[in-house]
Coordinates of C-alpha atoms in Angstrom, one line a residue:
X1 CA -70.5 24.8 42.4
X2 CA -72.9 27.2 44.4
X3 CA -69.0 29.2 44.6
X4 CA -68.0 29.3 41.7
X5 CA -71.4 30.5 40.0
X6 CA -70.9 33.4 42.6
X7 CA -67.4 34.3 41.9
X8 CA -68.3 34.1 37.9
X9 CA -71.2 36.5 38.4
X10 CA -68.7 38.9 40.2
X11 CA -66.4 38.9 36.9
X12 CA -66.7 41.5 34.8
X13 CA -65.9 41.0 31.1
X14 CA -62.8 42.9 31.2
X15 CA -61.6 40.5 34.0
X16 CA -62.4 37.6 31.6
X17 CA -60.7 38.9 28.7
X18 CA -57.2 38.9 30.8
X19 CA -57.6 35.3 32.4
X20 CA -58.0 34.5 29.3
X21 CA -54.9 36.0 27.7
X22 CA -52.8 35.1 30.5
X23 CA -53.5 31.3 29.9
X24 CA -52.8 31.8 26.0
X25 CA -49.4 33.9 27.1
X26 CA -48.6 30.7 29.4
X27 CA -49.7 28.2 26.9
X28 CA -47.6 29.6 24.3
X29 CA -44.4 29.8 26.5
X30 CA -44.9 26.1 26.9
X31 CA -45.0 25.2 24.0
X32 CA -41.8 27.7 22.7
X33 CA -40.0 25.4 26.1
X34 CA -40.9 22.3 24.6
X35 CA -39.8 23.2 21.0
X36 CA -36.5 24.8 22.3
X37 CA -35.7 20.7 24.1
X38 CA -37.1 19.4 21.1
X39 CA -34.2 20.9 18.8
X40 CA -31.6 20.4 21.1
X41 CA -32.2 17.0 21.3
X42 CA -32.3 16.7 17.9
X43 CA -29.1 18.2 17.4
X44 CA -27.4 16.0 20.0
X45 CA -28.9 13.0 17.8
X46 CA -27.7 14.3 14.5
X47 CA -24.3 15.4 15.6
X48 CA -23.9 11.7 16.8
X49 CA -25.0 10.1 13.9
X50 CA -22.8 12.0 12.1
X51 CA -20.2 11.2 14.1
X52 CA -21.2 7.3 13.6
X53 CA -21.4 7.8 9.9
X54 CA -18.0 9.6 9.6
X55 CA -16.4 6.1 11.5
X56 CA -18.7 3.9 9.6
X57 CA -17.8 5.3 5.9
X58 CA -15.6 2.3 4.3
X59 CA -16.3 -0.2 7.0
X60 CA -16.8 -2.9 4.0
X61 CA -13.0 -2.7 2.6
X62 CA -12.5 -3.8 6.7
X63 CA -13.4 -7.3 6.7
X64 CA -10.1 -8.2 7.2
X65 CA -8.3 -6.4 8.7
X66 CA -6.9 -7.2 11.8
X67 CA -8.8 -6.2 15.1
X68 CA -7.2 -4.2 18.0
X69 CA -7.6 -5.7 21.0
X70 CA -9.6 -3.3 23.8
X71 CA -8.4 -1.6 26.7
X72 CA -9.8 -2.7 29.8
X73 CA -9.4 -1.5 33.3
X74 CA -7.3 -4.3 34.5
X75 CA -4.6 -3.7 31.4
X76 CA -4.7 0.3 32.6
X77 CA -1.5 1.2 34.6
X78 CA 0.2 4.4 36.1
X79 CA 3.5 5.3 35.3
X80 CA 6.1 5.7 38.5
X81 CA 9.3 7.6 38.4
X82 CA 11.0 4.8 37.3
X83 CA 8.8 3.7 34.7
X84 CA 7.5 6.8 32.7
X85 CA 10.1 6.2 30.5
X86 CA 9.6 2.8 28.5
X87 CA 12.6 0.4 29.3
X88 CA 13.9 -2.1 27.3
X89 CA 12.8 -5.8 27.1
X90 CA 14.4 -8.6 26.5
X91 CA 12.6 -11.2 24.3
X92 CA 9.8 -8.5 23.4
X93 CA 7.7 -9.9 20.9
X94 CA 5.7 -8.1 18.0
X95 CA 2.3 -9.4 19.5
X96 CA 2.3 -6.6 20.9
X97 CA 1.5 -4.1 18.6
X98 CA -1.6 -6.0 18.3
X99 CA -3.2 -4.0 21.4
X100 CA -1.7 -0.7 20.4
X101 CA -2.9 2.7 17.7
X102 CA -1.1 5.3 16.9
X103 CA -1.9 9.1 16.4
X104 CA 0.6 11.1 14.3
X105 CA 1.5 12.9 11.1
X106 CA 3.3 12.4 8.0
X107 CA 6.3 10.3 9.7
X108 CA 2.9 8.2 11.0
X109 CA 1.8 8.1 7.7
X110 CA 5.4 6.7 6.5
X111 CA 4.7 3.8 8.7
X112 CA 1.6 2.6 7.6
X113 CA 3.0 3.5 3.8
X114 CA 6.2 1.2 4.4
X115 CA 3.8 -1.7 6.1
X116 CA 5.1 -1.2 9.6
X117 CA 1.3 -0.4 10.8
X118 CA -1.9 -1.8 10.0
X119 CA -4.2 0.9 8.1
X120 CA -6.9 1.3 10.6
X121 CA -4.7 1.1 13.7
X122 CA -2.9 5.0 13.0
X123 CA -4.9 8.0 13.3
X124 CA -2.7 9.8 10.8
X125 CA -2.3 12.7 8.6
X126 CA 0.2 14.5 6.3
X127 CA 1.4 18.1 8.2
X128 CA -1.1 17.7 11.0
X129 CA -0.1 20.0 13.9
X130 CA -1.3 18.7 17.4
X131 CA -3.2 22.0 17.9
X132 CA -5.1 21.1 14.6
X133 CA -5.6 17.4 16.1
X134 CA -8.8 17.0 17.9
X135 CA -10.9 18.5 15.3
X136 CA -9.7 17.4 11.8
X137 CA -11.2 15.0 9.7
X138 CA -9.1 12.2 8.6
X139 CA -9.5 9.5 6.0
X140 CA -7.3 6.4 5.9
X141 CA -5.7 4.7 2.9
X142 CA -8.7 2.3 2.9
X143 CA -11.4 5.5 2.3
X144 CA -12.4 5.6 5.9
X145 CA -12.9 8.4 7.6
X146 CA -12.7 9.5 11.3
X147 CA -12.9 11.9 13.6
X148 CA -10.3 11.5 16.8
X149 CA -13.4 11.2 18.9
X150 CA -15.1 8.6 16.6
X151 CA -11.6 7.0 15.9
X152 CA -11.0 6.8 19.7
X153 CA -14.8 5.5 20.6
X154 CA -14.1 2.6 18.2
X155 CA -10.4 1.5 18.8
X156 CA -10.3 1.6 22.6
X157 CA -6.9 -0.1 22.4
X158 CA -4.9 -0.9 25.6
X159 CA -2.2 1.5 24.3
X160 CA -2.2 4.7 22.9
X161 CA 1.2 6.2 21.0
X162 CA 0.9 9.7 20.7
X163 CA 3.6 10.6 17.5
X164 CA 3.2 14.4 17.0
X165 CA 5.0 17.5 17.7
X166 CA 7.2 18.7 15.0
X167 CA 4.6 21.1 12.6
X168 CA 3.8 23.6 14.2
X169 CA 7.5 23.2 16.6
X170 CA 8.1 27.0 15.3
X171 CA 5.4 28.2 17.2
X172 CA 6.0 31.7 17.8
X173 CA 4.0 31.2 21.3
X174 CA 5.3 28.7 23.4
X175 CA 2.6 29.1 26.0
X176 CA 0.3 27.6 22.7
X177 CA 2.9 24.7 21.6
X178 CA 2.5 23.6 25.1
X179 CA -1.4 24.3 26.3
X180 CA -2.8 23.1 23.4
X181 CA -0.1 19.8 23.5
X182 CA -1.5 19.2 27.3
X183 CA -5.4 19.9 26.4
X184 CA -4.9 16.8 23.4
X185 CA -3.4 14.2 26.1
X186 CA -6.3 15.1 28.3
X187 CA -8.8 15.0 25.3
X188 CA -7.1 11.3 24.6
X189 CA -7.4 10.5 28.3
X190 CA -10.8 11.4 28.2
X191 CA -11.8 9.2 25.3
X192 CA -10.0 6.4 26.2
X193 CA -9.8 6.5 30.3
X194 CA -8.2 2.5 30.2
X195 CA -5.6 3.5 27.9
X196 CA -2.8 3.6 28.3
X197 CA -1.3 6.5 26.6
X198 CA 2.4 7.0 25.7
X199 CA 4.3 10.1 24.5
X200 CA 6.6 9.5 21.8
X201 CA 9.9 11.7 21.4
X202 CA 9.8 14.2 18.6
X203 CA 12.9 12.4 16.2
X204 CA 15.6 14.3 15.1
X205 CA 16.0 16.0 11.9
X206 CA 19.1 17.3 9.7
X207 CA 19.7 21.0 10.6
X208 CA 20.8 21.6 6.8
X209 CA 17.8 19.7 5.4
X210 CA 14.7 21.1 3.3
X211 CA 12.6 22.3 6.5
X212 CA 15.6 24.1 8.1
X213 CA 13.7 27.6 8.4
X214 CA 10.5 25.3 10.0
X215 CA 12.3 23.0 12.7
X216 CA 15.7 22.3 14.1
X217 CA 16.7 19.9 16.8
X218 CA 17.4 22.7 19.4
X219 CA 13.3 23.3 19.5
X220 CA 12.8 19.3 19.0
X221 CA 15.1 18.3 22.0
X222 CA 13.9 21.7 24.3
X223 CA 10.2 20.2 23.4
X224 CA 11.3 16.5 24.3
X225 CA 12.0 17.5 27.6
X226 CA 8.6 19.7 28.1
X227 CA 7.0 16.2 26.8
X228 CA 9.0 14.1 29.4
X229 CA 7.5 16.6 32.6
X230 CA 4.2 15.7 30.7
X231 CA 4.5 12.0 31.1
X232 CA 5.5 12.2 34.6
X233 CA 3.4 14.7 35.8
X234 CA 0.1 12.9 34.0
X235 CA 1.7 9.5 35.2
X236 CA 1.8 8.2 31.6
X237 CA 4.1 7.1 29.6
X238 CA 7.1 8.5 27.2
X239 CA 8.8 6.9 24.4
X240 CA 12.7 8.1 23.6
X241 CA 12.9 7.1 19.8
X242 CA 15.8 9.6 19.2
X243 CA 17.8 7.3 21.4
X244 CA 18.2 4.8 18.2
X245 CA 17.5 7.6 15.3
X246 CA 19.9 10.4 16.7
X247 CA 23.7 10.2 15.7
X248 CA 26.5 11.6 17.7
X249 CA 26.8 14.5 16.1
X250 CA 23.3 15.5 16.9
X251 CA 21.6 14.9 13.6
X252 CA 19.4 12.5 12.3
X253 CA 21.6 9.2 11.2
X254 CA 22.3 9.5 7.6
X255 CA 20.7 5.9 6.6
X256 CA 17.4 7.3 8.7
X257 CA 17.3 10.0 6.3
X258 CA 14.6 10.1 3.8
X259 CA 16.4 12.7 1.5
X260 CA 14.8 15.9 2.9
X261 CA 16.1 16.3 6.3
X262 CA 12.9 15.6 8.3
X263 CA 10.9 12.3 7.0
X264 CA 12.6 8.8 7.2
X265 CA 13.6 6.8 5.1
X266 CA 12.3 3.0 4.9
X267 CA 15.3 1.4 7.4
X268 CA 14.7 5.0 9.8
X269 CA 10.5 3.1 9.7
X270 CA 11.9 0.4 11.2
X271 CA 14.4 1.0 13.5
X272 CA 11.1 3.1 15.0
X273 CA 9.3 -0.3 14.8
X274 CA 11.4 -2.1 16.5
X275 CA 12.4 0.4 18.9
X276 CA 8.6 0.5 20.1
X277 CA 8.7 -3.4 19.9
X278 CA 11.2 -3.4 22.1
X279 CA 10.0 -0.9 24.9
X280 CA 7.0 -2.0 25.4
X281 CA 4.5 -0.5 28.3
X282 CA 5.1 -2.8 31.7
X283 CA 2.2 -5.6 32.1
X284 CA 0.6 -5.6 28.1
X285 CA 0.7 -9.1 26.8
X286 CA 3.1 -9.4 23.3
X287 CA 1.9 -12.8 22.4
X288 CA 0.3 -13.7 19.3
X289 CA 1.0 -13.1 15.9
X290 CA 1.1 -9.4 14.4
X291 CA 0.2 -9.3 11.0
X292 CA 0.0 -6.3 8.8
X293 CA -2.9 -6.4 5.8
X294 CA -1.0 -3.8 3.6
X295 CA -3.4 -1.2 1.9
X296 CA -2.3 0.9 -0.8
X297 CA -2.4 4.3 -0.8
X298 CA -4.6 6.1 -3.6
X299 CA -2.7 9.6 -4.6
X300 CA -5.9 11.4 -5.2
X301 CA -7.5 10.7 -2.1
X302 CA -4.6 11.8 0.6
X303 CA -5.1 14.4 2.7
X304 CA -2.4 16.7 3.7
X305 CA -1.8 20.0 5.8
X306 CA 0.0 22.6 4.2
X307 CA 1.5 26.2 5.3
X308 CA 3.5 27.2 7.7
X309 CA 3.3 25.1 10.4
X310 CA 4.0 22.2 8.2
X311 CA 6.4 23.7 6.0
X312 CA 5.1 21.5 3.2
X313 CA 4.2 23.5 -0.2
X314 CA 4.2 23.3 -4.0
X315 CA 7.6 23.4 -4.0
X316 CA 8.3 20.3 -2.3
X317 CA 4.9 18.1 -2.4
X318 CA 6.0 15.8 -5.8
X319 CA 9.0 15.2 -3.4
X320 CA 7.2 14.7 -0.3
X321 CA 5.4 12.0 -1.8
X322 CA 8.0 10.0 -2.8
X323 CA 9.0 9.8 0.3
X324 CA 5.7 8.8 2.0
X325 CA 5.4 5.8 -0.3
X326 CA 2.1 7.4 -2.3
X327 CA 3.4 6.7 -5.7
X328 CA 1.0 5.0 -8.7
X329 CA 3.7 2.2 -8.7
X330 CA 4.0 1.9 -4.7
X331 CA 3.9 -1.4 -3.1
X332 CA 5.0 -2.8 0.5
X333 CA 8.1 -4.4 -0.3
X334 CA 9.4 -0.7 -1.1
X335 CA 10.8 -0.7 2.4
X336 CA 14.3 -1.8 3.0
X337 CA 13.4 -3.9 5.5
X338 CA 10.3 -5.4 6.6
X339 CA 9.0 -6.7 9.9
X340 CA 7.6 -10.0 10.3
X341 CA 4.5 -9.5 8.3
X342 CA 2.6 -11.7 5.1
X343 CA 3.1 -9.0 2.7
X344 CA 6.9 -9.7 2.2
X345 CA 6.4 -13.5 1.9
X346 CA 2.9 -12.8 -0.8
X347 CA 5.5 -10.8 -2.7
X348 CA 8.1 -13.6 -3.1
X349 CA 5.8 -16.4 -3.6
X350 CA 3.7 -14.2 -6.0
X351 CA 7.2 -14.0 -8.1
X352 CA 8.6 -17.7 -7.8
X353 CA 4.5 -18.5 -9.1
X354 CA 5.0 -15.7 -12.0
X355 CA 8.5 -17.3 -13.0
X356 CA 7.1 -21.0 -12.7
X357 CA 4.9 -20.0 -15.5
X358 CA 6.7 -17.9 -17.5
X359 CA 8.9 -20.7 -17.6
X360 CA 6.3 -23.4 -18.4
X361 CA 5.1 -21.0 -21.1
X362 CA 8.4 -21.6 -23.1
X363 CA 8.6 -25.3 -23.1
X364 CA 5.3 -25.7 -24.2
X365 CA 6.3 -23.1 -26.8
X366 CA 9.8 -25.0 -27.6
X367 CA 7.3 -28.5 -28.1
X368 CA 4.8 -26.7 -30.3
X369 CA 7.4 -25.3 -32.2
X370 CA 9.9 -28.8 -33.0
X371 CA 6.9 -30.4 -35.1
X372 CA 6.2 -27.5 -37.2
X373 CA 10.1 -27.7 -38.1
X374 CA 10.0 -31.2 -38.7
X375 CA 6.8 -30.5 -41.1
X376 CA 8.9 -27.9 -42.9
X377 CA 12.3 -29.8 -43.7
X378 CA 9.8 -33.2 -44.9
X379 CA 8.5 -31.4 -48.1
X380 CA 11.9 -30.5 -48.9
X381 CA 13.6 -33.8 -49.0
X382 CA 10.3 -35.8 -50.7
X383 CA 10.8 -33.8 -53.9
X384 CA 14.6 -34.4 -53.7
X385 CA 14.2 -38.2 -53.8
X386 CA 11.5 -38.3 -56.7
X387 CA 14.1 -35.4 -58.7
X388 CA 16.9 -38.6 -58.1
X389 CA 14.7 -41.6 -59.4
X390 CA 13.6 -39.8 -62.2
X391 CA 17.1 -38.6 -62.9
X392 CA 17.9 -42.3 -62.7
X393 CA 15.1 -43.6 -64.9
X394 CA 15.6 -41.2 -67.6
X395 CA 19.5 -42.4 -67.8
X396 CA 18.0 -46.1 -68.1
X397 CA 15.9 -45.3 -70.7
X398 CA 18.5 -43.2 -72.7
X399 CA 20.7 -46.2 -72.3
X400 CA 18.7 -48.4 -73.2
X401 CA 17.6 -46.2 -76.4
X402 CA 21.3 -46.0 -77.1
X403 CA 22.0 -49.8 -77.2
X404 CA 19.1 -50.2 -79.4
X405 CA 20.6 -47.8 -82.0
X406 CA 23.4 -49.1 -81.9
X407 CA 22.3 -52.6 -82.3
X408 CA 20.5 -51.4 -85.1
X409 CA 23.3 -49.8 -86.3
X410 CA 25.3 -52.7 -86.3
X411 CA 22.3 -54.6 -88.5
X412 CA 22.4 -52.2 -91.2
X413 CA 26.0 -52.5 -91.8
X414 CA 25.8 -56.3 -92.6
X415 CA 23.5 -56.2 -94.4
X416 CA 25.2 -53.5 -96.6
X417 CA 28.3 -55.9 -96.9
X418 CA 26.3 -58.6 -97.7
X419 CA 24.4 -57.0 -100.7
X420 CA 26.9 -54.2 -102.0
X421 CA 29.8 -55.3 -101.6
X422 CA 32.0 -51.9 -101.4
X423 CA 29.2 -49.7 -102.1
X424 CA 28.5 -50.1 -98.1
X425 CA 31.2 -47.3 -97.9
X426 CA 28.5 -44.3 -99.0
X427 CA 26.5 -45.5 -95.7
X428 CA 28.8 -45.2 -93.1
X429 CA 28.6 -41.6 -92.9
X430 CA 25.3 -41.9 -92.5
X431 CA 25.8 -44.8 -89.4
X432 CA 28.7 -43.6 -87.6
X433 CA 26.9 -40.1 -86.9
X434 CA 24.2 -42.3 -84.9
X435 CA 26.6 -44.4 -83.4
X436 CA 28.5 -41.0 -82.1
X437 CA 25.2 -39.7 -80.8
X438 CA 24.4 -43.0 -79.1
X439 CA 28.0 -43.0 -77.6
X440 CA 27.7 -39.0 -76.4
X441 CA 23.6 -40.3 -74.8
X442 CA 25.9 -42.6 -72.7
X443 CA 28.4 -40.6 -71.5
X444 CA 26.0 -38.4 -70.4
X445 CA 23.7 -40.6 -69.0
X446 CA 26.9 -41.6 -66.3

């Protein structure tokens, strides 16, 4: 104490004054440090709720749809040489597209549309580019909406198909088409690191269709094969679907067309279906049973990319459309073809229910309507029968009328004989005109 009472009486003032500012200077740095973590941190938390909000908006239309099963690190596996390209299997069952999603565009879009896919299990958008991918907002046919990384967070499936490629094929940098292709498999890879993620071929189009000046299979088949190097240098996966869609001319097969050249129509959806059915990825389980809870499509709430890259306009957006199913009338039986899912068999037993009744509601109609016939035609014939026994009681009467006159007739004649003698001759015109009237009162009365 005895120290520090001697080194205070050696201050001066002016040696005060700066201590002093010097520990305001350094109190006010901390405290600009501390606000500076504070925001940050605040930001991290709001970003991520909005994030959670974005993949949360909707969840109550969800309730039954069905679940993708999770990705794990004993379903992950590395592709070899051999395998990078999906083979074949024999007795594949559609169980397994219970453990897969799907991230694509419009033809992605046509999928779900057609009832190949489950809503939430494609990550899919109208004229989406992959460059575009990774940062746009999308919103489901149910209202939901995701990012990728939100989407990806949530549906950590075992496999991930990756359908994209063709807007934004007439790239005029191909450096771009290809970078920003690798930088979304590794954005995937990091969002999902048991996944296992699978290429899909770009499909074919028709050279002489709509989008001729925006894609032609000499880019599509020259960017298959950069996609292929992908797969094997990554050690994932890669899907040929233009093995089954391409014809031998080189085009996209005629009854795969959707009418424009580069969408396909409902029998192109599922030869894809069951070409991915089919090829599954070596060592994922197929078994249960896949069903698809169909969601219709609402036209003023779908989201589509337009300009160049796409191709899709004004001109050809009514069209377009059509195509992807979004119509006010569209159902899930619009598809040629379906695959094994409830909506099909909801749709005919909805009909044989609607023409159960419909036909019920006429033989109830036919049974109300035979009494109220039988009520008409009985107040007909009543007043018929009482017409006829009138009719036949007034000729019995008349008759009887006429026999009296003429019995009486007959009277007044004796007695005319009996008193005049041949003076009874000046009554007999007066008699024989009421004997002729009795006569004609019979006749009639016959």
């Amino acid at each position: 104490m005895r120290k520090l009472d001697n080194i205070m009486q050696h201050i001066g003032t002016k040696e005060l004054i700066a201590i002093s500012l010097g520990i305001v200077v350094i109190a006010f740095a901390i405290i600009l440090v501390m606000a500076y973590i504070g925001s940050v941190k605040n930001n991290s938390l709001s970003e991520n709720n909005g994030e959670n909000q974005i993949a949360n908006e909707g969840a109550s239309g969800d309730e039954d749809m069905p679940v993708v099963e999770m990705a794990s690190e004993e379903t992950k596996t590395e592709s070899t040489p051999d395998t990078t390209v999906l083979a074949k299997k024999e007795g594949a069952k559609e169980g397994y597209l219970n453990r897969c999603v799907f991230l694509g565009d419009s033809r992605t879009v046509a999928m779900v549309n057609y009832g190949f896919f489950n809503d939430d299990s494609a990550l899919a958008q109208i004229g989406i580019s992959h460059p575009a991918f990774a940062s746009n907002k999308f919103m489901n046919n149910a209202g939901k909406e995701y990012t990728m990384k939100s989407y990806l967070e949530s549906h950590q499936a075992q496999v991930i198909y990756i359908l994209l490629g063709v807007n934004g094929i007439n790239d005029s940098s191909e450096d771009h088409y290809k970078n920003t292709f690798i930088s979304l498999i590794d954005k995937v890879s990091e969002l999902a690191p048991n996944s296992n993620i699978v290429l899909v071929s770009i499909g074919p189009v028709d050279d002489n269709g709509r989008y001729k000046n925006y894609v032609q299979n000499a880019l599509i088949d020259k960017y298959n094969d950069f996609l292929l190097e992908i797969a094997k240098e990554k050690h994932i996966f890669y899907l040929n679907i233009s093995e089954v869609l391409k014809g031998s001319d080189g085009q996209v097969k005629s009854e795969y067309n959707g009418g424009d050249g580069l969408h396909y129509s409902g029998k192109g959806c599922e030869a894809i279906f069951n070409y991915i059915v089919e090829h599954p990825v070596p060592g994922i389980s197929d078994e249960g049973e896949y069903v698809v809870k169909y969601v219709k499509p609402d036209p003023n709430k779908v989201k589509v990319t337009t300009g160049d890259e796409s191709g899709i306009n004004e001109g050809n957006f009514g069209d377009l459309m059509d195509i992807m199913g979004i119509t006010e009338d569209q159902n899930a039986s619009d598809a040629s073809s379906q695959s094994s899912t409830v909506t099909e068999d909801e749709e005919a037993k909805k009909k044989e229910e609607e023409e159960k009744k419909k036909q019920e509601e006429e033989e109830d109609k036919n049974q109300e309507e035979e009494p109220k016939e039988e009520q008409k035609e009985e107040p007909k014939e009543e007043p018929k029968e009482e017409q006829e026994e009138e009719q036949v009681e007034e000729q019995v009467e008349e008759q009887q009328k006429a026999e009296e006159e003429a019995s009486n007739s007959g009277t007044t004649d004796n007695e005319g004989n009996d008193d005049n003698g041949s003076g009874g001759g000046n009554e007999a015109p007066t008699s024989q005109p009421e004997a002729s009237s009795g006569q004609t009162t019979e006749d009639n009365g016959d």
